[in-house]
JSON list of N, CA and C in Angstrom, two decimals:
[
{"chain": "Y", "resi": 259, "resn": "ILE", "atom": "N", "xyz": [-31.71, 11.66, -35.03]},
{"chain": "Y", "resi": 259, "resn": "ILE", "atom": "CA", "xyz": [-31.47, 12.93, -34.33]},
{"chain": "Y", "resi": 259, "resn": "ILE", "atom": "C", "xyz": [-32.02, 12.77, -32.90]},
{"chain": "Y", "resi": 260, "resn": "VAL", "atom": "N", "xyz": [-31.30, 13.12, -31.95]},
{"chain": "Y", "resi": 260, "resn": "VAL", "atom": "CA", "xyz": [-31.84, 13.10, -30.59]},
{"chain": "Y", "resi": 260, "resn": "VAL", "atom": "C", "xyz": [-32.48, 14.43, -30.29]},
{"chain": "Y", "resi": 261, "resn": "CYS", "atom": "N", "xyz": [-33.69, 14.42, -29.85]},
{"chain": "Y", "resi": 261, "resn": "CYS", "atom": "CA", "xyz": [-34.42, 15.65, -29.49]},
{"chain": "Y", "resi": 261, "resn": "CYS", "atom": "C", "xyz": [-34.93, 15.60, -28.13]},
{"chain": "Y", "resi": 262, "resn": "SER", "atom": "N", "xyz": [-35.14, 16.76, -27.58]},
{"chain": "Y", "resi": 262, "resn": "SER", "atom": "CA", "xyz": [-35.78, 16.86, -26.21]},
{"chain": "Y", "resi": 262, "resn": "SER", "atom": "C", "xyz": [-36.80, 17.96, -26.22]},
{"chain": "Y", "resi": 263, "resn": "LEU", "atom": "N", "xyz": [-37.82, 17.85, -25.41]},
{"chain": "Y", "resi": 263, "resn": "LEU", "atom": "CA", "xyz": [-38.87, 18.87, -25.30]},
{"chain": "Y", "resi": 263, "resn": "LEU", "atom": "C", "xyz": [-38.57, 19.69, -24.10]},
{"chain": "Y", "resi": 264, "resn": "ARG", "atom": "N", "xyz": [-38.37, 20.99, -24.29]},
{"chain": "Y", "resi": 264, "resn": "ARG", "atom": "CA", "xyz": [-38.06, 21.87, -23.20]},
{"chain": "Y", "resi": 264, "resn": "ARG", "atom": "C", "xyz": [-38.90, 23.19, -23.32]},
{"chain": "Y", "resi": 265, "resn": "LYS", "atom": "N", "xyz": [-39.74, 23.47, -22.34]},
{"chain": "Y", "resi": 265, "resn": "LYS", "atom": "CA", "xyz": [-40.55, 24.66, -22.35]},
{"chain": "Y", "resi": 265, "resn": "LYS", "atom": "C", "xyz": [-41.37, 24.76, -23.63]},
{"chain": "Y", "resi": 266, "resn": "GLY", "atom": "N", "xyz": [-41.90, 23.63, -24.12]},
{"chain": "Y", "resi": 266, "resn": "GLY", "atom": "CA", "xyz": [-42.74, 23.67, -25.25]},
{"chain": "Y", "resi": 266, "resn": "GLY", "atom": "C", "xyz": [-42.09, 23.74, -26.63]},
{"chain": "Y", "resi": 267, "resn": "PHE", "atom": "N", "xyz": [-40.73, 23.74, -26.64]},
{"chain": "Y", "resi": 267, "resn": "PHE", "atom": "CA", "xyz": [-40.02, 23.86, -27.87]},
{"chain": "Y", "resi": 267, "resn": "PHE", "atom": "C", "xyz": [-39.29, 22.56, -28.14]},
{"chain": "Y", "resi": 268, "resn": "LEU", "atom": "N", "xyz": [-39.25, 22.16, -29.35]},
{"chain": "Y", "resi": 268, "resn": "LEU", "atom": "CA", "xyz": [-38.47, 20.94, -29.73]},
{"chain": "Y", "resi": 268, "resn": "LEU", "atom": "C", "xyz": [-37.08, 21.42, -30.01]},
{"chain": "Y", "resi": 269, "resn": "GLN", "atom": "N", "xyz": [-36.10, 20.85, -29.29]},
{"chain": "Y", "resi": 269, "resn": "GLN", "atom": "CA", "xyz": [-34.70, 21.26, -29.50]},
{"chain": "Y", "resi": 269, "resn": "GLN", "atom": "C", "xyz": [-33.92, 20.02, -29.81]},
{"chain": "Y", "resi": 270, "resn": "GLU", "atom": "N", "xyz": [-33.00, 20.19, -30.77]},
{"chain": "Y", "resi": 270, "resn": "GLU", "atom": "CA", "xyz": [-32.05, 19.12, -31.11]},
{"chain": "Y", "resi": 270, "resn": "GLU", "atom": "C", "xyz": [-30.94, 19.17, -30.08]},
{"chain": "Y", "resi": 271, "resn": "SER", "atom": "N", "xyz": [-30.50, 17.98, -29.55]},
{"chain": "Y", "resi": 271, "resn": "SER", "atom": "CA", "xyz": [-29.46, 18.00, -28.61]},
{"chain": "Y", "resi": 271, "resn": "SER", "atom": "C", "xyz": [-28.11, 18.22, -29.26]},
{"chain": "Y", "resi": 272, "resn": "LYS", "atom": "N", "xyz": [-27.24, 18.82, -28.53]},
{"chain": "Y", "resi": 272, "resn": "LYS", "atom": "CA", "xyz": [-25.85, 19.05, -29.01]},
{"chain": "Y", "resi": 272, "resn": "LYS", "atom": "C", "xyz": [-24.95, 17.87, -28.73]},
{"chain": "Y", "resi": 273, "resn": "THR", "atom": "N", "xyz": [-24.03, 17.70, -29.60]},
{"chain": "Y", "resi": 273, "resn": "THR", "atom": "CA", "xyz": [-23.04, 16.64, -29.45]},
{"chain": "Y", "resi": 273, "resn": "THR", "atom": "C", "xyz": [-21.71, 17.21, -29.00]},
{"chain": "Y", "resi": 274, "resn": "PHE", "atom": "N", "xyz": [-21.01, 16.56, -28.09]},
{"chain": "Y", "resi": 274, "resn": "PHE", "atom": "CA", "xyz": [-19.68, 16.98, -27.66]},
{"chain": "Y", "resi": 274, "resn": "PHE", "atom": "C", "xyz": [-18.67, 15.94, -28.11]},
{"chain": "Y", "resi": 275, "resn": "LYS", "atom": "N", "xyz": [-17.49, 16.33, -28.56]},
{"chain": "Y", "resi": 275, "resn": "LYS", "atom": "CA", "xyz": [-16.46, 15.33, -28.88]},
{"chain": "Y", "resi": 275, "resn": "LYS", "atom": "C", "xyz": [-15.09, 16.02, -28.71]},
{"chain": "Y", "resi": 276, "resn": "SER", "atom": "N", "xyz": [-14.20, 15.30, -28.17]},
{"chain": "Y", "resi": 276, "resn": "SER", "atom": "CA", "xyz": [-12.78, 15.78, -28.03]},
{"chain": "Y", "resi": 276, "resn": "SER", "atom": "C", "xyz": [-11.94, 15.11, -29.08]},
{"chain": "Y", "resi": 277, "resn": "PHE", "atom": "N", "xyz": [-11.08, 15.91, -29.66]},
{"chain": "Y", "resi": 277, "resn": "PHE", "atom": "CA", "xyz": [-10.17, 15.54, -30.71]},
{"chain": "Y", "resi": 277, "resn": "PHE", "atom": "C", "xyz": [-8.70, 15.77, -30.29]},
{"chain": "Y", "resi": 278, "resn": "LYS", "atom": "N", "xyz": [-7.83, 14.79, -30.45]},
{"chain": "Y", "resi": 278, "resn": "LYS", "atom": "CA", "xyz": [-6.39, 15.00, -30.15]},
{"chain": "Y", "resi": 278, "resn": "LYS", "atom": "C", "xyz": [-5.81, 15.56, -31.42]},
{"chain": "Y", "resi": 279, "resn": "VAL", "atom": "N", "xyz": [-5.21, 16.76, -31.29]},
{"chain": "Y", "resi": 279, "resn": "VAL", "atom": "CA", "xyz": [-4.60, 17.47, -32.42]},
{"chain": "Y", "resi": 279, "resn": "VAL", "atom": "C", "xyz": [-3.10, 17.66, -32.17]},
{"chain": "Y", "resi": 280, "resn": "PRO", "atom": "N", "xyz": [-2.27, 16.78, -32.60]},
{"chain": "Y", "resi": 280, "resn": "PRO", "atom": "CA", "xyz": [-0.82, 16.88, -32.30]},
{"chain": "Y", "resi": 280, "resn": "PRO", "atom": "C", "xyz": [-0.12, 18.09, -32.79]},
{"chain": "Y", "resi": 281, "resn": "ASN", "atom": "N", "xyz": [-0.63, 18.72, -33.82]},
{"chain": "Y", "resi": 281, "resn": "ASN", "atom": "CA", "xyz": [0.06, 19.84, -34.44]},
{"chain": "Y", "resi": 281, "resn": "ASN", "atom": "C", "xyz": [-0.13, 21.17, -33.66]},
{"chain": "Y", "resi": 282, "resn": "ILE", "atom": "N", "xyz": [-0.90, 21.16, -32.59]},
{"chain": "Y", "resi": 282, "resn": "ILE", "atom": "CA", "xyz": [-1.05, 22.44, -31.84]},
{"chain": "Y", "resi": 282, "resn": "ILE", "atom": "C", "xyz": [0.24, 22.72, -31.14]},
{"chain": "Y", "resi": 283, "resn": "GLY", "atom": "N", "xyz": [0.85, 23.92, -31.42]},
{"chain": "Y", "resi": 283, "resn": "GLY", "atom": "CA", "xyz": [2.10, 24.25, -30.84]},
{"chain": "Y", "resi": 283, "resn": "GLY", "atom": "C", "xyz": [2.10, 25.61, -30.16]},
{"chain": "Y", "resi": 284, "resn": "CYS", "atom": "N", "xyz": [1.15, 26.39, -30.36]},
{"chain": "Y", "resi": 284, "resn": "CYS", "atom": "CA", "xyz": [1.13, 27.75, -29.79]},
{"chain": "Y", "resi": 284, "resn": "CYS", "atom": "C", "xyz": [-0.28, 28.31, -29.66]},
{"chain": "Y", "resi": 285, "resn": "ASP", "atom": "N", "xyz": [-0.37, 29.46, -29.08]},
{"chain": "Y", "resi": 285, "resn": "ASP", "atom": "CA", "xyz": [-1.77, 30.13, -28.92]},
{"chain": "Y", "resi": 285, "resn": "ASP", "atom": "C", "xyz": [-2.31, 30.46, -30.29]},
{"chain": "Y", "resi": 286, "resn": "GLY", "atom": "N", "xyz": [-1.40, 30.80, -31.30]},
{"chain": "Y", "resi": 286, "resn": "GLY", "atom": "CA", "xyz": [-1.88, 31.14, -32.63]},
{"chain": "Y", "resi": 286, "resn": "GLY", "atom": "C", "xyz": [-2.63, 29.90, -33.23]},
{"chain": "Y", "resi": 287, "resn": "CYS", "atom": "N", "xyz": [-2.11, 28.69, -32.94]},
{"chain": "Y", "resi": 287, "resn": "CYS", "atom": "CA", "xyz": [-2.71, 27.50, -33.46]},
{"chain": "Y", "resi": 287, "resn": "CYS", "atom": "C", "xyz": [-4.10, 27.31, -32.88]},
{"chain": "Y", "resi": 288, "resn": "VAL", "atom": "N", "xyz": [-4.18, 27.53, -31.60]},
{"chain": "Y", "resi": 288, "resn": "VAL", "atom": "CA", "xyz": [-5.48, 27.49, -30.84]},
{"chain": "Y", "resi": 288, "resn": "VAL", "atom": "C", "xyz": [-6.49, 28.44, -31.44]},
{"chain": "Y", "resi": 289, "resn": "SER", "atom": "N", "xyz": [-6.02, 29.68, -31.69]},
{"chain": "Y", "resi": 289, "resn": "SER", "atom": "CA", "xyz": [-6.90, 30.68, -32.23]},
{"chain": "Y", "resi": 289, "resn": "SER", "atom": "C", "xyz": [-7.41, 30.32, -33.62]},
{"chain": "Y", "resi": 290, "resn": "THR", "atom": "N", "xyz": [-6.49, 29.78, -34.45]},
{"chain": "Y", "resi": 290, "resn": "THR", "atom": "CA", "xyz": [-6.86, 29.42, -35.79]},
{"chain": "Y", "resi": 290, "resn": "THR", "atom": "C", "xyz": [-7.91, 28.25, -35.76]},
{"chain": "Y", "resi": 291, "resn": "ILE", "atom": "N", "xyz": [-7.70, 27.30, -34.95]},
{"chain": "Y", "resi": 291, "resn": "ILE", "atom": "CA", "xyz": [-8.62, 26.13, -34.88]},
{"chain": "Y", "resi": 291, "resn": "ILE", "atom": "C", "xyz": [-10.01, 26.61, -34.38]},
{"chain": "Y", "resi": 292, "resn": "LYS", "atom": "N", "xyz": [-10.02, 27.49, -33.35]},
{"chain": "Y", "resi": 292, "resn": "LYS", "atom": "CA", "xyz": [-11.31, 27.97, -32.86]},
{"chain": "Y", "resi": 292, "resn": "LYS", "atom": "C", "xyz": [-12.05, 28.82, -33.90]},
{"chain": "Y", "resi": 293, "resn": "ASN", "atom": "N", "xyz": [-11.26, 29.64, -34.58]},
{"chain": "Y", "resi": 293, "resn": "ASN", "atom": "CA", "xyz": [-11.91, 30.47, -35.63]},
{"chain": "Y", "resi": 293, "resn": "ASN", "atom": "C", "xyz": [-12.46, 29.62, -36.83]},
{"chain": "Y", "resi": 294, "resn": "GLU", "atom": "N", "xyz": [-11.67, 28.72, -37.30]},
{"chain": "Y", "resi": 294, "resn": "GLU", "atom": "CA", "xyz": [-12.03, 27.88, -38.42]},
{"chain": "Y", "resi": 294, "resn": "GLU", "atom": "C", "xyz": [-13.26, 26.98, -38.08]},
{"chain": "Y", "resi": 295, "resn": "LEU", "atom": "N", "xyz": [-13.22, 26.29, -36.97]},
{"chain": "Y", "resi": 295, "resn": "LEU", "atom": "CA", "xyz": [-14.27, 25.36, -36.59]},
{"chain": "Y", "resi": 295, "resn": "LEU", "atom": "C", "xyz": [-15.51, 26.16, -36.23]},
{"chain": "Y", "resi": 296, "resn": "GLY", "atom": "N", "xyz": [-15.36, 27.33, -35.68]},
{"chain": "Y", "resi": 296, "resn": "GLY", "atom": "CA", "xyz": [-16.47, 28.18, -35.24]},
{"chain": "Y", "resi": 296, "resn": "GLY", "atom": "C", "xyz": [-17.26, 28.71, -36.47]},
{"chain": "Y", "resi": 297, "resn": "GLN", "atom": "N", "xyz": [-16.66, 28.67, -37.64]},
{"chain": "Y", "resi": 297, "resn": "GLN", "atom": "CA", "xyz": [-17.38, 29.10, -38.83]},
{"chain": "Y", "resi": 297, "resn": "GLN", "atom": "C", "xyz": [-18.26, 28.05, -39.45]},
{"chain": "Y", "resi": 298, "resn": "LEU", "atom": "N", "xyz": [-18.13, 26.77, -39.03]},
{"chain": "Y", "resi": 298, "resn": "LEU", "atom": "CA", "xyz": [-19.01, 25.71, -39.53]},
{"chain": "Y", "resi": 298, "resn": "LEU", "atom": "C", "xyz": [-20.41, 25.90, -38.93]},
{"chain": "Y", "resi": 299, "resn": "ALA", "atom": "N", "xyz": [-21.39, 25.80, -39.85]},
{"chain": "Y", "resi": 299, "resn": "ALA", "atom": "CA", "xyz": [-22.80, 25.87, -39.44]},
{"chain": "Y", "resi": 299, "resn": "ALA", "atom": "C", "xyz": [-23.09, 24.74, -38.49]},
{"chain": "Y", "resi": 300, "resn": "GLY", "atom": "N", "xyz": [-23.67, 25.10, -37.34]},
{"chain": "Y", "resi": 300, "resn": "GLY", "atom": "CA", "xyz": [-24.06, 24.11, -36.36]},
{"chain": "Y", "resi": 300, "resn": "GLY", "atom": "C", "xyz": [-23.05, 23.99, -35.17]},
{"chain": "Y", "resi": 301, "resn": "VAL", "atom": "N", "xyz": [-21.88, 24.50, -35.37]},
{"chain": "Y", "resi": 301, "resn": "VAL", "atom": "CA", "xyz": [-20.84, 24.44, -34.28]},
{"chain": "Y", "resi": 301, "resn": "VAL", "atom": "C", "xyz": [-21.20, 25.47, -33.27]},
{"chain": "Y", "resi": 302, "resn": "ALA", "atom": "N", "xyz": [-21.41, 25.09, -32.05]},
{"chain": "Y", "resi": 302, "resn": "ALA", "atom": "CA", "xyz": [-21.82, 26.05, -30.94]},
{"chain": "Y", "resi": 302, "resn": "ALA", "atom": "C", "xyz": [-20.69, 26.47, -30.11]},
{"chain": "Y", "resi": 303, "resn": "ARG", "atom": "N", "xyz": [-19.65, 25.61, -29.93]},
{"chain": "Y", "resi": 303, "resn": "ARG", "atom": "CA", "xyz": [-18.53, 25.97, -29.08]},
{"chain": "Y", "resi": 303, "resn": "ARG", "atom": "C", "xyz": [-17.30, 25.19, -29.45]},
{"chain": "Y", "resi": 304, "resn": "VAL", "atom": "N", "xyz": [-16.16, 25.81, -29.33]},
{"chain": "Y", "resi": 304, "resn": "VAL", "atom": "CA", "xyz": [-14.88, 25.17, -29.60]},
{"chain": "Y", "resi": 304, "resn": "VAL", "atom": "C", "xyz": [-13.92, 25.58, -28.43]},
{"chain": "Y", "resi": 305, "resn": "ASP", "atom": "N", "xyz": [-13.39, 24.64, -27.75]},
{"chain": "Y", "resi": 305, "resn": "ASP", "atom": "CA", "xyz": [-12.34, 24.77, -26.74]},
{"chain": "Y", "resi": 305, "resn": "ASP", "atom": "C", "xyz": [-11.06, 24.06, -27.18]},
{"chain": "Y", "resi": 306, "resn": "ALA", "atom": "N", "xyz": [-9.93, 24.68, -27.07]},
{"chain": "Y", "resi": 306, "resn": "ALA", "atom": "CA", "xyz": [-8.68, 24.06, -27.44]},
{"chain": "Y", "resi": 306, "resn": "ALA", "atom": "C", "xyz": [-7.65, 24.35, -26.37]},
{"chain": "Y", "resi": 307, "resn": "ASN", "atom": "N", "xyz": [-6.82, 23.37, -26.09]},
{"chain": "Y", "resi": 307, "resn": "ASN", "atom": "CA", "xyz": [-5.77, 23.48, -25.09]},
{"chain": "Y", "resi": 307, "resn": "ASN", "atom": "C", "xyz": [-4.43, 23.25, -25.67]},
{"chain": "Y", "resi": 308, "resn": "ARG", "atom": "N", "xyz": [-3.59, 24.20, -25.70]},
{"chain": "Y", "resi": 308, "resn": "ARG", "atom": "CA", "xyz": [-2.31, 24.14, -26.29]},
{"chain": "Y", "resi": 308, "resn": "ARG", "atom": "C", "xyz": [-1.40, 23.07, -25.67]},
{"chain": "Y", "resi": 309, "resn": "ASP", "atom": "N", "xyz": [-1.53, 22.94, -24.34]},
{"chain": "Y", "resi": 309, "resn": "ASP", "atom": "CA", "xyz": [-0.66, 22.02, -23.58]},
{"chain": "Y", "resi": 309, "resn": "ASP", "atom": "C", "xyz": [-1.08, 20.58, -23.78]},
{"chain": "Y", "resi": 310, "resn": "THR", "atom": "N", "xyz": [-2.35, 20.31, -23.67]},
{"chain": "Y", "resi": 310, "resn": "THR", "atom": "CA", "xyz": [-2.84, 18.91, -23.83]},
{"chain": "Y", "resi": 310, "resn": "THR", "atom": "C", "xyz": [-3.07, 18.52, -25.27]},
{"chain": "Y", "resi": 311, "resn": "LYS", "atom": "N", "xyz": [-3.14, 19.52, -26.19]},
{"chain": "Y", "resi": 311, "resn": "LYS", "atom": "CA", "xyz": [-3.38, 19.36, -27.63]},
{"chain": "Y", "resi": 311, "resn": "LYS", "atom": "C", "xyz": [-4.75, 18.74, -27.84]},
{"chain": "Y", "resi": 312, "resn": "ILE", "atom": "N", "xyz": [-5.72, 19.02, -26.98]},
{"chain": "Y", "resi": 312, "resn": "ILE", "atom": "CA", "xyz": [-7.07, 18.52, -27.10]},
{"chain": "Y", "resi": 312, "resn": "ILE", "atom": "C", "xyz": [-8.03, 19.70, -27.52]},
{"chain": "Y", "resi": 313, "resn": "VAL", "atom": "N", "xyz": [-8.84, 19.41, -28.54]},
{"chain": "Y", "resi": 313, "resn": "VAL", "atom": "CA", "xyz": [-9.85, 20.30, -29.01]},
{"chain": "Y", "resi": 313, "resn": "VAL", "atom": "C", "xyz": [-11.16, 19.67, -28.69]},
{"chain": "Y", "resi": 314, "resn": "THR", "atom": "N", "xyz": [-12.03, 20.36, -27.96]},
{"chain": "Y", "resi": 314, "resn": "THR", "atom": "CA", "xyz": [-13.37, 19.87, -27.65]},
{"chain": "Y", "resi": 314, "resn": "THR", "atom": "C", "xyz": [-14.36, 20.78, -28.43]},
{"chain": "Y", "resi": 315, "resn": "VAL", "atom": "N", "xyz": [-15.28, 20.07, -29.10]},
{"chain": "Y", "resi": 315, "resn": "VAL", "atom": "CA", "xyz": [-16.25, 20.81, -30.00]},
{"chain": "Y", "resi": 315, "resn": "VAL", "atom": "C", "xyz": [-17.65, 20.38, -29.58]},
{"chain": "Y", "resi": 316, "resn": "GLN", "atom": "N", "xyz": [-18.54, 21.33, -29.45]},
{"chain": "Y", "resi": 316, "resn": "GLN", "atom": "CA", "xyz": [-19.96, 21.09, -29.22]},
{"chain": "Y", "resi": 316, "resn": "GLN", "atom": "C", "xyz": [-20.70, 21.54, -30.47]},
{"chain": "Y", "resi": 317, "resn": "TRP", "atom": "N", "xyz": [-21.53, 20.62, -31.05]},
{"chain": "Y", "resi": 317, "resn": "TRP", "atom": "CA", "xyz": [-22.23, 20.94, -32.26]},
{"chain": "Y", "resi": 317, "resn": "TRP", "atom": "C", "xyz": [-23.61, 20.25, -32.36]},
{"chain": "Y", "resi": 318, "resn": "GLN", "atom": "N", "xyz": [-24.39, 20.69, -33.31]},
{"chain": "Y", "resi": 318, "resn": "GLN", "atom": "CA", "xyz": [-25.64, 20.14, -33.68]},
{"chain": "Y", "resi": 318, "resn": "GLN", "atom": "C", "xyz": [-25.76, 20.23, -35.16]},
{"chain": "Y", "resi": 319, "resn": "PRO", "atom": "N", "xyz": [-26.71, 19.53, -35.79]},
{"chain": "Y", "resi": 319, "resn": "PRO", "atom": "CA", "xyz": [-26.92, 19.62, -37.22]},
{"chain": "Y", "resi": 319, "resn": "PRO", "atom": "C", "xyz": [-27.08, 21.01, -37.64]},
{"chain": "Y", "resi": 320, "resn": "PRO", "atom": "N", "xyz": [-26.58, 21.40, -38.79]},
{"chain": "Y", "resi": 320, "resn": "PRO", "atom": "CA", "xyz": [-26.09, 20.55, -39.82]},
{"chain": "Y", "resi": 320, "resn": "PRO", "atom": "C", "xyz": [-24.66, 20.04, -39.69]},
{"chain": "Y", "resi": 321, "resn": "ALA", "atom": "N", "xyz": [-23.92, 20.47, -38.72]},
{"chain": "Y", "resi": 321, "resn": "ALA", "atom": "CA", "xyz": [-22.53, 20.09, -38.55]},
{"chain": "Y", "resi": 321, "resn": "ALA", "atom": "C", "xyz": [-22.51, 18.60, -38.15]},
{"chain": "Y", "resi": 322, "resn": "THR", "atom": "N", "xyz": [-21.42, 17.91, -38.62]},
{"chain": "Y", "resi": 322, "resn": "THR", "atom": "CA", "xyz": [-21.15, 16.57, -38.31]},
{"chain": "Y", "resi": 322, "resn": "THR", "atom": "C", "xyz": [-19.75, 16.33, -37.85]},
{"chain": "Y", "resi": 323, "resn": "ARG", "atom": "N", "xyz": [-19.50, 15.21, -37.27]},
{"chain": "Y", "resi": 323, "resn": "ARG", "atom": "CA", "xyz": [-18.16, 14.89, -36.85]},
{"chain": "Y", "resi": 323, "resn": "ARG", "atom": "C", "xyz": [-17.25, 14.89, -38.12]},
{"chain": "Y", "resi": 324, "resn": "LYS", "atom": "N", "xyz": [-17.69, 14.34, -39.18]},
{"chain": "Y", "resi": 324, "resn": "LYS", "atom": "CA", "xyz": [-16.93, 14.31, -40.45]},
{"chain": "Y", "resi": 324, "resn": "LYS", "atom": "C", "xyz": [-16.56, 15.74, -40.90]},
{"chain": "Y", "resi": 325, "resn": "ASP", "atom": "N", "xyz": [-17.55, 16.66, -40.83]},
{"chain": "Y", "resi": 325, "resn": "ASP", "atom": "CA", "xyz": [-17.29, 18.07, -41.22]},
{"chain": "Y", "resi": 325, "resn": "ASP", "atom": "C", "xyz": [-16.14, 18.64, -40.38]},
{"chain": "Y", "resi": 326, "resn": "ILE", "atom": "N", "xyz": [-16.20, 18.36, -39.07]},
{"chain": "Y", "resi": 326, "resn": "ILE", "atom": "CA", "xyz": [-15.20, 18.90, -38.14]},
{"chain": "Y", "resi": 326, "resn": "ILE", "atom": "C", "xyz": [-13.81, 18.31, -38.41]},
{"chain": "Y", "resi": 327, "resn": "GLU", "atom": "N", "xyz": [-13.77, 16.98, -38.55]},
{"chain": "Y", "resi": 327, "resn": "GLU", "atom": "CA", "xyz": [-12.47, 16.30, -38.89]},
{"chain": "Y", "resi": 327, "resn": "GLU", "atom": "C", "xyz": [-11.95, 16.81, -40.21]},
{"chain": "Y", "resi": 328, "resn": "SER", "atom": "N", "xyz": [-12.80, 16.97, -41.22]},
{"chain": "Y", "resi": 328, "resn": "SER", "atom": "CA", "xyz": [-12.35, 17.39, -42.55]},
{"chain": "Y", "resi": 328, "resn": "SER", "atom": "C", "xyz": [-11.77, 18.82, -42.49]},
{"chain": "Y", "resi": 329, "resn": "ARG", "atom": "N", "xyz": [-12.45, 19.69, -41.75]},
{"chain": "Y", "resi": 329, "resn": "ARG", "atom": "CA", "xyz": [-11.93, 21.05, -41.57]},
{"chain": "Y", "resi": 329, "resn": "ARG", "atom": "C", "xyz": [-10.60, 21.12, -40.88]},
{"chain": "Y", "resi": 330, "resn": "LEU", "atom": "N", "xyz": [-10.43, 20.27, -39.83]},
{"chain": "Y", "resi": 330, "resn": "LEU", "atom": "CA", "xyz": [-9.14, 20.24, -39.14]},
{"chain": "Y", "resi": 330, "resn": "LEU", "atom": "C", "xyz": [-8.08, 19.78, -40.17]},
{"chain": "Y", "resi": 331, "resn": "THR", "atom": "N", "xyz": [-8.37, 18.82, -40.89]},
{"chain": "Y", "resi": 331, "resn": "THR", "atom": "CA", "xyz": [-7.37, 18.31, -41.91]},
{"chain": "Y", "resi": 331, "resn": "THR", "atom": "C", "xyz": [-7.05, 19.40, -42.95]},
{"chain": "Y", "resi": 332, "resn": "GLU", "atom": "N", "xyz": [-8.07, 20.14, -43.45]},
{"chain": "Y", "resi": 332, "resn": "GLU", "atom": "CA", "xyz": [-7.85, 21.12, -44.42]},
{"chain": "Y", "resi": 332, "resn": "GLU", "atom": "C", "xyz": [-6.97, 22.23, -43.91]},
{"chain": "Y", "resi": 333, "resn": "ILE", "atom": "N", "xyz": [-7.00, 22.51, -42.63]},
{"chain": "Y", "resi": 333, "resn": "ILE", "atom": "CA", "xyz": [-6.18, 23.61, -42.13]},
{"chain": "Y", "resi": 333, "resn": "ILE", "atom": "C", "xyz": [-4.86, 23.12, -41.50]},
{"chain": "Y", "resi": 334, "resn": "ASP", "atom": "N", "xyz": [-4.53, 21.89, -41.75]},
{"chain": "Y", "resi": 334, "resn": "ASP", "atom": "CA", "xyz": [-3.25, 21.21, -41.34]},
{"chain": "Y", "resi": 334, "resn": "ASP", "atom": "C", "xyz": [-3.22, 20.95, -39.80]},
{"chain": "Y", "resi": 335, "resn": "TYR", "atom": "N", "xyz": [-4.33, 20.69, -39.27]},
{"chain": "Y", "resi": 335, "resn": "TYR", "atom": "CA", "xyz": [-4.51, 20.28, -37.84]},
{"chain": "Y", "resi": 335, "resn": "TYR", "atom": "C", "xyz": [-5.28, 18.97, -37.75]},
{"chain": "Y", "resi": 336, "resn": "ALA", "atom": "N", "xyz": [-4.84, 17.97, -38.51]},
{"chain": "Y", "resi": 336, "resn": "ALA", "atom": "CA", "xyz": [-5.52, 16.68, -38.55]},
{"chain": "Y", "resi": 336, "resn": "ALA", "atom": "C", "xyz": [-5.55, 16.11, -37.12]},
{"chain": "Y", "resi": 337, "resn": "SER", "atom": "N", "xyz": [-6.70, 15.44, -36.79]},
{"chain": "Y", "resi": 337, "resn": "SER", "atom": "CA", "xyz": [-6.90, 14.92, -35.49]},
{"chain": "Y", "resi": 337, "resn": "SER", "atom": "C", "xyz": [-6.52, 13.44, -35.43]},
{"chain": "Y", "resi": 338, "resn": "GLU", "atom": "N", "xyz": [-6.23, 12.99, -34.18]},
{"chain": "Y", "resi": 338, "resn": "GLU", "atom": "CA", "xyz": [-6.07, 11.57, -33.92]},
{"chain": "Y", "resi": 338, "resn": "GLU", "atom": "C", "xyz": [-7.16, 11.20, -32.89]},
{"chain": "Y", "resi": 339, "resn": "GLN", "atom": "N", "xyz": [-7.32, 9.92, -32.53]},
{"chain": "Y", "resi": 339, "resn": "GLN", "atom": "CA", "xyz": [-8.29, 9.52, -31.55]},
{"chain": "Y", "resi": 339, "resn": "GLN", "atom": "C", "xyz": [-7.82, 10.14, -30.17]},
{"chain": "Y", "resi": 340, "resn": "ALA", "atom": "N", "xyz": [-8.77, 10.78, -29.50]},
{"chain": "Y", "resi": 340, "resn": "ALA", "atom": "CA", "xyz": [-8.40, 11.42, -28.23]},
{"chain": "Y", "resi": 340, "resn": "ALA", "atom": "C", "xyz": [-8.68, 10.38, -27.09]}
]
C-alpha cells in the first residue's frame, strides 16, 4: 500500500485506472456504471464517457482493480484494455 503523510495524518493514496467498456451505448449505460461502481467500498470517483466508451475510476482499499472489473462484468459492461 502506498501511503503519504499529509498534515500529520497517514493517508492511503488513491489509484486511478481507465477501462474501455465497449457496451456503453447511451447515457443510461453511463448512469448504471457510475451507480454500480460507486457502491463499491473504497471507490471515490467514477467518470464515464458515452462517446469514447472509457470509464475512469479512482479508488483506494478495500476496493481493487479486480473488484471493479468483476462488477463491470456482473452488470454486462465487461471491460477491455484501455
